[in-house]
Short mmCIF file of C-alpha atoms and ligand atoms in Angstrom, two decimals:
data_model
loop_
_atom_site.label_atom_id
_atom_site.label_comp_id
_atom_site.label_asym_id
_atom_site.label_seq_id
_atom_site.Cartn_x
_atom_site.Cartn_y
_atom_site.Cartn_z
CA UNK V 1 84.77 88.78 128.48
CA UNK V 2 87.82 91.10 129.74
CA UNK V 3 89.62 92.76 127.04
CA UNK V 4 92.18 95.54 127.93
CA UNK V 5 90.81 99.20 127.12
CA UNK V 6 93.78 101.79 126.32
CA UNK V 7 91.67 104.32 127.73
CA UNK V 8 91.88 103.18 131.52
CA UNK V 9 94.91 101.27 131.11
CA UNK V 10 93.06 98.00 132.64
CA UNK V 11 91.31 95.10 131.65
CA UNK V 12 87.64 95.80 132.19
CA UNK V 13 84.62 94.03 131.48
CA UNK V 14 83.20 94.22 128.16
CA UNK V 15 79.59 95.45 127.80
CA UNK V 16 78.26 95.60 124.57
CA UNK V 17 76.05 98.81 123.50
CA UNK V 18 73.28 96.98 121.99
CA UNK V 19 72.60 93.36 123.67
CA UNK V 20 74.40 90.38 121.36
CA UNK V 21 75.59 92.74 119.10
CA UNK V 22 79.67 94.19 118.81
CA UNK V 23 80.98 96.76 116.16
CA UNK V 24 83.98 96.73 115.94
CA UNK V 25 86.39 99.43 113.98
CA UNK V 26 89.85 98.57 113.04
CA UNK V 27 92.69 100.56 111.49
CA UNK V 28 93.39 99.17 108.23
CA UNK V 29 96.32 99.85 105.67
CA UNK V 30 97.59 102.44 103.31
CA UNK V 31 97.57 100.86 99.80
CA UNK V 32 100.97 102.18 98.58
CA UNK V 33 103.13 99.12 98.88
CA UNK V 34 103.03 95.87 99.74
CA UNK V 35 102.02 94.68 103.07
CA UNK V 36 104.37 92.72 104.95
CA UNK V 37 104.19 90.27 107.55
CA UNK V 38 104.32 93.45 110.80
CA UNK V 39 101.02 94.61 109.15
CA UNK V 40 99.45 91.40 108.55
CA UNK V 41 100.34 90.23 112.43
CA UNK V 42 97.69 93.47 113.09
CA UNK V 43 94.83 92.07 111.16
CA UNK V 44 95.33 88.81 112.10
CA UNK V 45 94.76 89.95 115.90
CA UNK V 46 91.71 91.60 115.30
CA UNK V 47 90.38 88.65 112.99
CA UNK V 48 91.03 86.45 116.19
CA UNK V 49 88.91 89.36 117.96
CA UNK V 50 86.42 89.53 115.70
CA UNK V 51 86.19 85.12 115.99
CA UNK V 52 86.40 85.17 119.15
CA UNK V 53 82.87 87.73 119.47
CA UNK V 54 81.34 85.32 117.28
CA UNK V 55 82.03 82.03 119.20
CA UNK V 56 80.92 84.05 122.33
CA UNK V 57 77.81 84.22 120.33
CA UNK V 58 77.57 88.00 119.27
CA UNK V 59 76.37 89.51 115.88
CA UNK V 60 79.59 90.41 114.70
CA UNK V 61 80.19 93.96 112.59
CA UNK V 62 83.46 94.24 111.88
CA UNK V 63 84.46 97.52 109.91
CA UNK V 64 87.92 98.31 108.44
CA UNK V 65 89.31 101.38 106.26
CA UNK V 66 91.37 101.56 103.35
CA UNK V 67 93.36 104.70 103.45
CA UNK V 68 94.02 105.52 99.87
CA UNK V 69 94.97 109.12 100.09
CA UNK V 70 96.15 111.65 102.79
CA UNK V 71 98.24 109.59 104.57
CA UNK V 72 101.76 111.82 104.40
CA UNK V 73 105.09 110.27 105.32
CA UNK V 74 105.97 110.58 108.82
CA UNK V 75 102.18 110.58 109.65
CA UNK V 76 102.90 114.30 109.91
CA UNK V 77 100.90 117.09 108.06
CA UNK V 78 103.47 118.11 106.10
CA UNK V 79 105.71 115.90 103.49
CA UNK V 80 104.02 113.99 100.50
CA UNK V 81 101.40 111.70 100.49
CA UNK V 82 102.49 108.07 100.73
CA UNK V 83 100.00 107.18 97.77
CA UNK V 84 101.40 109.95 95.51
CA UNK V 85 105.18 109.03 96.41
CA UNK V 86 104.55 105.38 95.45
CA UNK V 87 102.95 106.38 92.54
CA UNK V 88 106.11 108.10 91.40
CA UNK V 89 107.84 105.54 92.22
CA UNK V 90 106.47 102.82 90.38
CA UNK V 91 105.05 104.92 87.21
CA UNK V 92 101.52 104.38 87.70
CA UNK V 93 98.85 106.44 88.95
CA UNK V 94 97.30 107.03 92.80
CA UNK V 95 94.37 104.82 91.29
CA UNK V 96 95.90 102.17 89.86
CA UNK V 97 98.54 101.95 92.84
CA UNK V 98 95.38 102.19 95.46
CA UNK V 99 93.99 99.15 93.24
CA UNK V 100 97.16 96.81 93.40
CA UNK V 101 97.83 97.01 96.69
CA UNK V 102 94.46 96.77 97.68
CA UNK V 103 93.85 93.59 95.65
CA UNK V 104 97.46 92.27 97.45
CA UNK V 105 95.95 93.30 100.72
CA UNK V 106 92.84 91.17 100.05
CA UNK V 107 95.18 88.49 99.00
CA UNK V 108 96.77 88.23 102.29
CA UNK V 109 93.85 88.28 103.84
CA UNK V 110 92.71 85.09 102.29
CA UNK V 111 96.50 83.47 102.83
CA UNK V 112 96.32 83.77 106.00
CA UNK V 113 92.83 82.72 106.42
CA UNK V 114 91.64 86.08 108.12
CA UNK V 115 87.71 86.78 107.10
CA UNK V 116 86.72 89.54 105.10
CA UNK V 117 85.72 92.56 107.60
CA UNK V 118 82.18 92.93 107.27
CA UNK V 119 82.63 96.33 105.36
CA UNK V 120 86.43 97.43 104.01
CA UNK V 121 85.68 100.71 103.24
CA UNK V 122 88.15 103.00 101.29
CA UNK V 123 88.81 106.95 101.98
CA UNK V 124 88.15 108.14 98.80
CA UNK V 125 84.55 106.97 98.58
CA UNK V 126 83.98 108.92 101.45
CA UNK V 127 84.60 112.40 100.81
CA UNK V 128 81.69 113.60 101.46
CA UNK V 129 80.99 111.99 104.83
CA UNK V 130 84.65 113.75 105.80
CA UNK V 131 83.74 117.06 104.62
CA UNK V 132 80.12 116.61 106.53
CA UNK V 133 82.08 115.62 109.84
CA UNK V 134 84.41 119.02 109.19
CA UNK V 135 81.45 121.37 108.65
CA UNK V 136 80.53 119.93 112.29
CA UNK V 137 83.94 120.13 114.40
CA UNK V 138 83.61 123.82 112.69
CA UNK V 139 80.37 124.54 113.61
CA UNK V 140 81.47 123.97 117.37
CA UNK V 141 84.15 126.15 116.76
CA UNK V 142 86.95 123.83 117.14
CA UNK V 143 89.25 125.14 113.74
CA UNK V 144 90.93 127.41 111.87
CA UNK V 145 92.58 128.21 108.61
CA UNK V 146 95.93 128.77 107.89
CA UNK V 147 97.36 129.00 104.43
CA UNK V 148 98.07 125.38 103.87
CA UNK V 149 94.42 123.67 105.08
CA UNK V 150 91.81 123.84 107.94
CA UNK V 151 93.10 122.52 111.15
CA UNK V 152 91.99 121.19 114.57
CA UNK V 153 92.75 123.75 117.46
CA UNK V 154 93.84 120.74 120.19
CA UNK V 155 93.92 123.96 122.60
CA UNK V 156 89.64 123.46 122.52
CA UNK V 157 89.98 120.09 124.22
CA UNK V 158 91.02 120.04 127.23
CA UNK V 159 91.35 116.28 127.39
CA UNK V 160 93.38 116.25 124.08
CA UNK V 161 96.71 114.77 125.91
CA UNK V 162 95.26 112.43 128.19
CA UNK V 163 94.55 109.46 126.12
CA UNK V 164 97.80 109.23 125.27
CA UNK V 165 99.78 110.67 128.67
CA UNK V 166 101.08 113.62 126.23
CA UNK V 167 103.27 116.02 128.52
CA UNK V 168 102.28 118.89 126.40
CA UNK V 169 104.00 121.40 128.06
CA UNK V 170 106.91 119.09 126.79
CA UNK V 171 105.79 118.81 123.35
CA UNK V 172 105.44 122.59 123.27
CA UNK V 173 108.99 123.28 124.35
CA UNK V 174 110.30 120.42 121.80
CA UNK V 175 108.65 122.18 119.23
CA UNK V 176 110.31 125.03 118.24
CA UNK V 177 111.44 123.43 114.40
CA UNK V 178 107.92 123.49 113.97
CA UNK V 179 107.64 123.22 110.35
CA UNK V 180 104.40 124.96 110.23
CA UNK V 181 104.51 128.31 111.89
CA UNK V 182 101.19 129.29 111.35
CA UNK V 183 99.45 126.35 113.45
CA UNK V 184 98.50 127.53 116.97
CA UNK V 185 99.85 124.53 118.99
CA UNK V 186 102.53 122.07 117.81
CA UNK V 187 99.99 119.08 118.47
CA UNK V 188 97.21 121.13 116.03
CA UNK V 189 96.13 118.84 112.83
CA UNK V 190 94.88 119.35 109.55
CA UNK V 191 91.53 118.23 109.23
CA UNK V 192 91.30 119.27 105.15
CA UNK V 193 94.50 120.38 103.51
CA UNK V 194 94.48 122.79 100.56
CA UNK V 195 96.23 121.23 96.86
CA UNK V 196 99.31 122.96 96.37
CA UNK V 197 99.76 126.16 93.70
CA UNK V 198 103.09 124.39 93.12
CA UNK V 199 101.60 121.06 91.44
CA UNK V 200 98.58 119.46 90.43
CA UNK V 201 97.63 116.59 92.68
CA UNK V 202 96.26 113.42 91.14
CA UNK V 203 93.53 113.00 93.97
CA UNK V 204 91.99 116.09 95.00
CA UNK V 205 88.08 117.12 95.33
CA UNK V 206 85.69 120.73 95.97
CA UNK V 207 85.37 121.59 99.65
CA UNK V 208 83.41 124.36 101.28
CA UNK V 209 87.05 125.57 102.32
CA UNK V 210 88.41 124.99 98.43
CA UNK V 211 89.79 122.16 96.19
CA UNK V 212 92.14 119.67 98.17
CA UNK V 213 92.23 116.92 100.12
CA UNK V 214 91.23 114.92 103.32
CA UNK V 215 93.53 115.06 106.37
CA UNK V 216 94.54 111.57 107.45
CA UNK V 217 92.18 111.30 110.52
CA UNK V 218 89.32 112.55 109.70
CA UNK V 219 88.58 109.16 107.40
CA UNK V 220 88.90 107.00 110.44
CA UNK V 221 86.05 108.80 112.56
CA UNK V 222 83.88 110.21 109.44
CA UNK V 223 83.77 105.93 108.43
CA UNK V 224 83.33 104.13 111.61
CA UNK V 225 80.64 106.67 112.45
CA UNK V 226 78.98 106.07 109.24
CA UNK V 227 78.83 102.22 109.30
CA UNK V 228 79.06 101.73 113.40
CA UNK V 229 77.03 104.90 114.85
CA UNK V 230 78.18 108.13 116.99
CA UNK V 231 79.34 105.24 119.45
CA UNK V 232 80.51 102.05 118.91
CA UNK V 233 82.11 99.51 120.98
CA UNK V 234 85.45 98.60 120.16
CA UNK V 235 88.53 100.50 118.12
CA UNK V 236 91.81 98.83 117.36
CA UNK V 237 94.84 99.54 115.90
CA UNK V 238 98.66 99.28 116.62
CA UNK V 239 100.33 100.83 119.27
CA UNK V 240 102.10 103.42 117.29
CA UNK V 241 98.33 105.09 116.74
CA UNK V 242 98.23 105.90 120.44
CA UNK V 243 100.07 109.19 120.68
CA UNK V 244 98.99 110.94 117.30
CA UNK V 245 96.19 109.08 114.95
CA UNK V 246 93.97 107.88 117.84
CA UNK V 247 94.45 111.20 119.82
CA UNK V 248 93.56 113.01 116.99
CA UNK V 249 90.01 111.04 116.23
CA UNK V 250 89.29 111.22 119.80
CA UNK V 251 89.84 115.02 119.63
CA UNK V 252 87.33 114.72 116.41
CA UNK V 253 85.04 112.62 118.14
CA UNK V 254 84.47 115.37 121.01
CA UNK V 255 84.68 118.46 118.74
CA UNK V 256 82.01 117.00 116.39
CA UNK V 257 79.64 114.86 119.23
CA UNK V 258 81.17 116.11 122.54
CA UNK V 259 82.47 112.73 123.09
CA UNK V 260 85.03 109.88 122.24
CA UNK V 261 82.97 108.02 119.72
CA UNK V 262 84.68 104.20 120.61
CA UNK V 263 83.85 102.50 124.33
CA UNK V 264 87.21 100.27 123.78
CA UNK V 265 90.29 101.22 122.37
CA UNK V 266 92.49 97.98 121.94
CA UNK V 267 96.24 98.17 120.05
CA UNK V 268 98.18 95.54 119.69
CA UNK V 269 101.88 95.84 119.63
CA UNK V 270 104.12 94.33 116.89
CA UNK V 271 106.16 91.42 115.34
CA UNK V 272 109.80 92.44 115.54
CA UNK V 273 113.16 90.69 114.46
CA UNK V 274 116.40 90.47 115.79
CA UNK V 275 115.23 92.66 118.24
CA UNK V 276 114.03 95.57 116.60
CA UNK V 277 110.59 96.74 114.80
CA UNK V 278 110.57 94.78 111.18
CA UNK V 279 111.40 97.72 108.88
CA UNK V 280 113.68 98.41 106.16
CA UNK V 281 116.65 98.69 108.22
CA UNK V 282 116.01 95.04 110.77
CA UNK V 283 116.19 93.19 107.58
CA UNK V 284 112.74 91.52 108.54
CA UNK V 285 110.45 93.27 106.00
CA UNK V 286 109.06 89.86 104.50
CA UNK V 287 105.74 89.39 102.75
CA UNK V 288 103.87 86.71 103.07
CA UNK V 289 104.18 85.79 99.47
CA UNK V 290 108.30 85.60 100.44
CA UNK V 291 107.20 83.42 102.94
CA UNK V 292 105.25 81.20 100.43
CA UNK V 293 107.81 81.30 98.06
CA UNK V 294 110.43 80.12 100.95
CA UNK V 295 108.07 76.93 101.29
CA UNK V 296 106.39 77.92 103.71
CA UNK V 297 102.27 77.68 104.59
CA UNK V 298 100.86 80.97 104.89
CA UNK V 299 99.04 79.84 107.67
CA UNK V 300 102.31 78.80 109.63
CA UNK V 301 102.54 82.32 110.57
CA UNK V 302 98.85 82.29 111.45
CA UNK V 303 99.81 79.57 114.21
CA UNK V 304 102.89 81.51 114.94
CA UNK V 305 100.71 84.76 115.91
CA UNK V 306 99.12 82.88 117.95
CA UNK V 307 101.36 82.03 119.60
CA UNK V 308 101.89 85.32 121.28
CA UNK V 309 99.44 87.60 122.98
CA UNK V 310 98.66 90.79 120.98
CA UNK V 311 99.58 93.37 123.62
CA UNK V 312 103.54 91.76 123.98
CA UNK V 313 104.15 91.15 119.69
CA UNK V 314 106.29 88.49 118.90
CA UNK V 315 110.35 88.05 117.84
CA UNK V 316 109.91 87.00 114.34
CA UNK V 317 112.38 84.51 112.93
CA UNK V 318 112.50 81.84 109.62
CA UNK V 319 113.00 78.99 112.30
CA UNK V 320 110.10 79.65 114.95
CA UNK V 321 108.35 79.65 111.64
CA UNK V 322 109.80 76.22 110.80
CA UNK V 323 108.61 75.60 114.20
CA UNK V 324 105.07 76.62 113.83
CA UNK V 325 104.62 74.82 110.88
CA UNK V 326 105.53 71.40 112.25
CA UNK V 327 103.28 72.08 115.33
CA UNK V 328 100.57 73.31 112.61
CA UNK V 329 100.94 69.63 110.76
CA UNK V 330 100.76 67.97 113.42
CA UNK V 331 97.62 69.43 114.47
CA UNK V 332 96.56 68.63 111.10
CA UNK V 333 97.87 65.21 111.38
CA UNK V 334 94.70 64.29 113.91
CA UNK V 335 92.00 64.38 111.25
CA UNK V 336 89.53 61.93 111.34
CA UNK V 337 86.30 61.21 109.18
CA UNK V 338 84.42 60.41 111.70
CA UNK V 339 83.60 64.08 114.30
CA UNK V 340 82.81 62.57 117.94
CA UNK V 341 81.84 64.93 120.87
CA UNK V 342 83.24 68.52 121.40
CA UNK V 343 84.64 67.71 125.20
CA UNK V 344 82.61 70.18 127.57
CA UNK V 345 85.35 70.52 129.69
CA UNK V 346 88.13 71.23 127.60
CA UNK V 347 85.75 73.88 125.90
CA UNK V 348 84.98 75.76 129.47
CA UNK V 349 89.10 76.10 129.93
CA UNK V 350 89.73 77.94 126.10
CA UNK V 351 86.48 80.12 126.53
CA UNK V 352 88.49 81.30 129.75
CA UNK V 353 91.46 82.02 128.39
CA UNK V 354 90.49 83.31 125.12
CA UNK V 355 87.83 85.72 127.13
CA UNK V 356 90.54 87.03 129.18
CA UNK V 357 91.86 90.00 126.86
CA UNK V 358 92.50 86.94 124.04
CA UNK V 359 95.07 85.03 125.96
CA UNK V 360 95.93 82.91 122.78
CA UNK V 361 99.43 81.44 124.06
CA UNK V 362 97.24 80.01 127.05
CA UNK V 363 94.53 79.12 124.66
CA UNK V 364 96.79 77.26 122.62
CA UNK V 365 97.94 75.44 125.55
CA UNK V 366 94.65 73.90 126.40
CA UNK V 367 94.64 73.20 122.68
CA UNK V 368 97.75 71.01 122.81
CA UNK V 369 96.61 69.86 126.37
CA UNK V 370 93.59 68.36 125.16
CA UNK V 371 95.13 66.78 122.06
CA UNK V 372 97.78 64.61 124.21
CA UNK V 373 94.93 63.55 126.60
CA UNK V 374 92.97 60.46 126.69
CA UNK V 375 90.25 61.74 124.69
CA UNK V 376 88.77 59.43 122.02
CA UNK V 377 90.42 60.37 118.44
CA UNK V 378 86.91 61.54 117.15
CA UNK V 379 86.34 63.50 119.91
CA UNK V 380 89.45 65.67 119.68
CA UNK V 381 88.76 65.86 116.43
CA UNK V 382 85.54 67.65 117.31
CA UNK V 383 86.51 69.75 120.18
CA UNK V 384 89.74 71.08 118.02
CA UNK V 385 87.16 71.94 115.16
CA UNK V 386 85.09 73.97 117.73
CA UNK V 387 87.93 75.62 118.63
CA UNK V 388 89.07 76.41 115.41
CA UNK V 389 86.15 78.52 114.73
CA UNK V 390 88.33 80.97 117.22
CA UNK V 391 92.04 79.79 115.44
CA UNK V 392 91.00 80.32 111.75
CA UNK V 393 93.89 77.85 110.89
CA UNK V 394 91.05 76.27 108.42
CA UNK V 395 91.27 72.71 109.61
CA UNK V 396 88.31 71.47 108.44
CA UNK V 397 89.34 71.94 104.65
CA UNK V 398 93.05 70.49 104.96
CA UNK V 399 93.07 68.86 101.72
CA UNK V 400 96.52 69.65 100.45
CA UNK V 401 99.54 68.08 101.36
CA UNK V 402 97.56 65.71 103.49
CA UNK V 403 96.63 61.84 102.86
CA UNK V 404 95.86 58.90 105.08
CA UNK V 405 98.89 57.02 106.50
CA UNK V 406 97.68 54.17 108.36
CA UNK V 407 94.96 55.00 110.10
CA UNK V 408 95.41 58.53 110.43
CA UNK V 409 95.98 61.81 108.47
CA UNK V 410 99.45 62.97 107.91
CA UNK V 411 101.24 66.07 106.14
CA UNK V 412 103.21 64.78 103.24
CA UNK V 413 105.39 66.58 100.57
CA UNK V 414 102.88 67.73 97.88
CA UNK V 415 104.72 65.28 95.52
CA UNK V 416 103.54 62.16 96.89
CA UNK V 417 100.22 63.27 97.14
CA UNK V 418 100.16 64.29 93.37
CA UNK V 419 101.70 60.84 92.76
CA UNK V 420 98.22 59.10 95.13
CA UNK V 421 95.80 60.67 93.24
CA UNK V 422 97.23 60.26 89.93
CA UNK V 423 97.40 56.69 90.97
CA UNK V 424 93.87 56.69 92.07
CA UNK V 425 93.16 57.83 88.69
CA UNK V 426 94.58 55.56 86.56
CA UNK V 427 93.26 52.67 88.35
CA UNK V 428 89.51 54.06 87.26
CA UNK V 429 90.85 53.73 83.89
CA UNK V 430 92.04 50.69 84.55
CA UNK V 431 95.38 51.09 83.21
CA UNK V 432 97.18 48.53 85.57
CA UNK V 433 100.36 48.98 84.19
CA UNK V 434 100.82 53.01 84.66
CA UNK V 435 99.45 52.36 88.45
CA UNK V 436 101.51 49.35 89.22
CA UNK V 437 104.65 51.72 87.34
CA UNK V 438 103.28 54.85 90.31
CA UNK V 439 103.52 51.84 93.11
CA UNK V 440 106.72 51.51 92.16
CA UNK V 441 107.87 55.43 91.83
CA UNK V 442 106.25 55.64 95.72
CA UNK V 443 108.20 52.50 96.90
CA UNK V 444 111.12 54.22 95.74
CA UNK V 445 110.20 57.44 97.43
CA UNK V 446 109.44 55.53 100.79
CA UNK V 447 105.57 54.75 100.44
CA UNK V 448 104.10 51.60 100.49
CA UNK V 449 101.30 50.77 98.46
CA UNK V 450 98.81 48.28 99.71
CA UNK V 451 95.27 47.39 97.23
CA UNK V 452 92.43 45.75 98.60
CA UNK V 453 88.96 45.02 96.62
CA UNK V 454 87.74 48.46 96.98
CA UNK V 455 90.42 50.84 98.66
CA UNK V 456 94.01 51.39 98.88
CA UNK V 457 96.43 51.72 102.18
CA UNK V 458 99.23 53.86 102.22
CA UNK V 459 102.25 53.52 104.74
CA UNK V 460 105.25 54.99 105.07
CA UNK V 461 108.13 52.65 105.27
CA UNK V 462 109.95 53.15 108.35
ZN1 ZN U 1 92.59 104.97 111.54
#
């Protein structure tokens, strides 16, 4: 499998560090607010990742964080901490705002059918391994102290701009509003930031160094160290971690180890609409209950993501949603009881594309390419439930919305399908008049009802 390593810049062959076996570390979010469909898109990338190891036939150990403290605004070292500001905000406290939004963010998770990472690990029950990884990038004699927290001296590394082509001599000239006048370089980082005189801080713990808290990327390297090992194969995230969050864990990696701790750094890029990044200002910020509560199926936007490959994003609007949800149903529209062969050949083309740096639009393509051919029914049934292993769009368990027409399986509104089983029931009871009264309610609604001995045909009147 090729999968394109930030890194070198190129699509390179993967090798695995232990044979069969891929850890992967991704990213995950800040529990302050609610996520919304641009940080869902991430996760549902790296769940396609993760699938797609799995159906290659690797032991799988996928690792995510859940940053629930020392993440400040601007992902800067100075300015509040996002959990404390929505904490304000909203009148509760840092824990009980880490604990919504982390139950929301496991929410979506299910929505939109992504699996639960192997371990979602959160920041805060991890101090310890954070102040460990400190004592060890001090050790080496890569920080200092300045009033405000311990930092990491970038000046120690000489690599520290090349991940990210940094023109430091740039950054250095650019930086003269440096807030902080006591850090060394303008690209130095706080690895363990003192609590203010000024104000008590909800979250803050004891520290060699005193009482405070964890700078925002030391979490990332102290966890996927913990659970993955000094190296690990893959680290993902979204583009806007190159330049600062990724350089800075690389930095940590090679002041505590002497080396970049990941093999593969992947990022995706993101959904935008009209044009722009969804934020406040594009108008796009959507969650995917908004979506749900629009009438649309969370998994829509599932098919919709995959639609586009994870290093280009995707222009998000309500009708290419519409869109993907018709092609979605009509996927689901195929299902058959009865699973024939998973085609060989039509299997060879999607493990091509999707091992070449998950091509998913391509992958897709076959998908649709072996649905309109000559296959028999049951055995497109059974090739596009192989392949779904990679999709996630959960086709084996369509129950809802979904009853036989004819001979085959088609999407109908939720009402008529309420209105078939109720019928179904009644006729156990035997009460003929209630079901013959439903026959009636569907013949009205454009359903045909058709009893036999033992079974009942539905079809929709044309
Ligand atoms: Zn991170």
């Amino acid at each position: 499998m090729k999968i394109y390593n930030t890194t070198t810049r190129q699509k390179e062959e993967f090798e695995s560090i232990k044979e069969n076996e891929v850890g992967i570390y991704s990213c995950g979010p800040t529990v302050y607010s609610s996520p919304h469909i641009g940080n869902m898109y991430a996760y549902i990338c790296w769940d396609v990742l993760a699938r797609i190891k799995k159906y290659l036939g690797y032991n799988v150990n996928w690792v995510m964080n859940v940053t629930d403290v020392g993440h400040l605004v601007n992902d800067s070292d100075d300015g509040e901490d996002k959990m404390e500001k929505g904490s304000k905000q909203e009148g509760l406290s840092v824990w009980e705002i880490a604990k919504k939004y982390e139950n929301e963010f496991e929410e979506n998770l299910k929505e939109l059918n992504i699996q639960h990472p192997n371990v979602l690990c959160k920041a805060t029950d991890n101090i310890k391994e954070q102040i460990d990884l400190i004592k060890k990038i001090e050790a080496n004699g890569f920080t200092y102290k300045i009033t405000d927290g311990i930092y990491f001296d970038t000046s120690k590394f000489a690599d520290y701009g090349k991940f990210a082509n940094l023109n430091l001599d740039k950054i250095r000239e650019g930086a003269r509003v440096e807030v902080n006048e006591e850090k060394k370089n303008p690209t130095d980082f706080a690895l363990w930031k003192f609590s203010p005189t000024s104000e008590k801080r909800q979250m803050e713990w004891e520290s060699p160094w005193g009482v405070g808290f964890p700078g925002w990327h030391i979490e990332c390297t102290a966890m996927s160290i913990k659970y993955l090992g000094e190296t690990f194969d893959i680290h993902t995230g979204g583009e806007d971690h190159i330049n600062i969050h990724h350089t800075n864990e690389i930095a940590q990696g090679y002041g505590a180890f002497g080396h970049n701790t990941a093999n593969y750094w992947m990022h995706n890029a993101f959904i935008t609409f009209k044009g722009e990044k969804i934020s406040k200002s594009s108008g796009g910020l959507f969650t995917i209950f908004d979506l749900k509560n629009k009438g649309f199926d969370p998994l829509a936007y599932r098919y919709m993501a995959l639609g586009s490959h994870y290093r280009k994003g995707i222009e998000f609007s309500l009708e290419s949603l519409k869109t993907a949800e018709i092609a979605l149903n009509k996927l689901r529209s195929y299902k058959i009881d009865s699973l024939g062969k998973v085609d060989k050949t039509y299997k060879k083309e999607f493990i091509e594309k999707i091992s070449d740096d998950l091509a998913m639009p391509e992958a897709m393509a076959i998908v649709w390419k072996m649905m309109k051919s000559d296959l028999s029914t049951e055995d497109k049934w059974a090739t596009l439930l192989d392949f779904d292993q990679v999709l996630g769009l959960n086709l084996k368990s369509i129950k809802t919305n979904t009853i036989k027409l004819g001979l085959s399986y088609e999407v109908v509104p939720k009402e008529i399908v309420d209105l078939v089983e109720q019928r179904k029931k009644v006729r156990e009871e035997k009460n003929w008049a209630e079901s013959d009264r439903l026959r009636e309610v569907l013949k009205n609604k454009g359903y045909l009802v058709e009893d036999s001995q033992n079974s009942c045909k539905i079809h929709k009147i044309r």
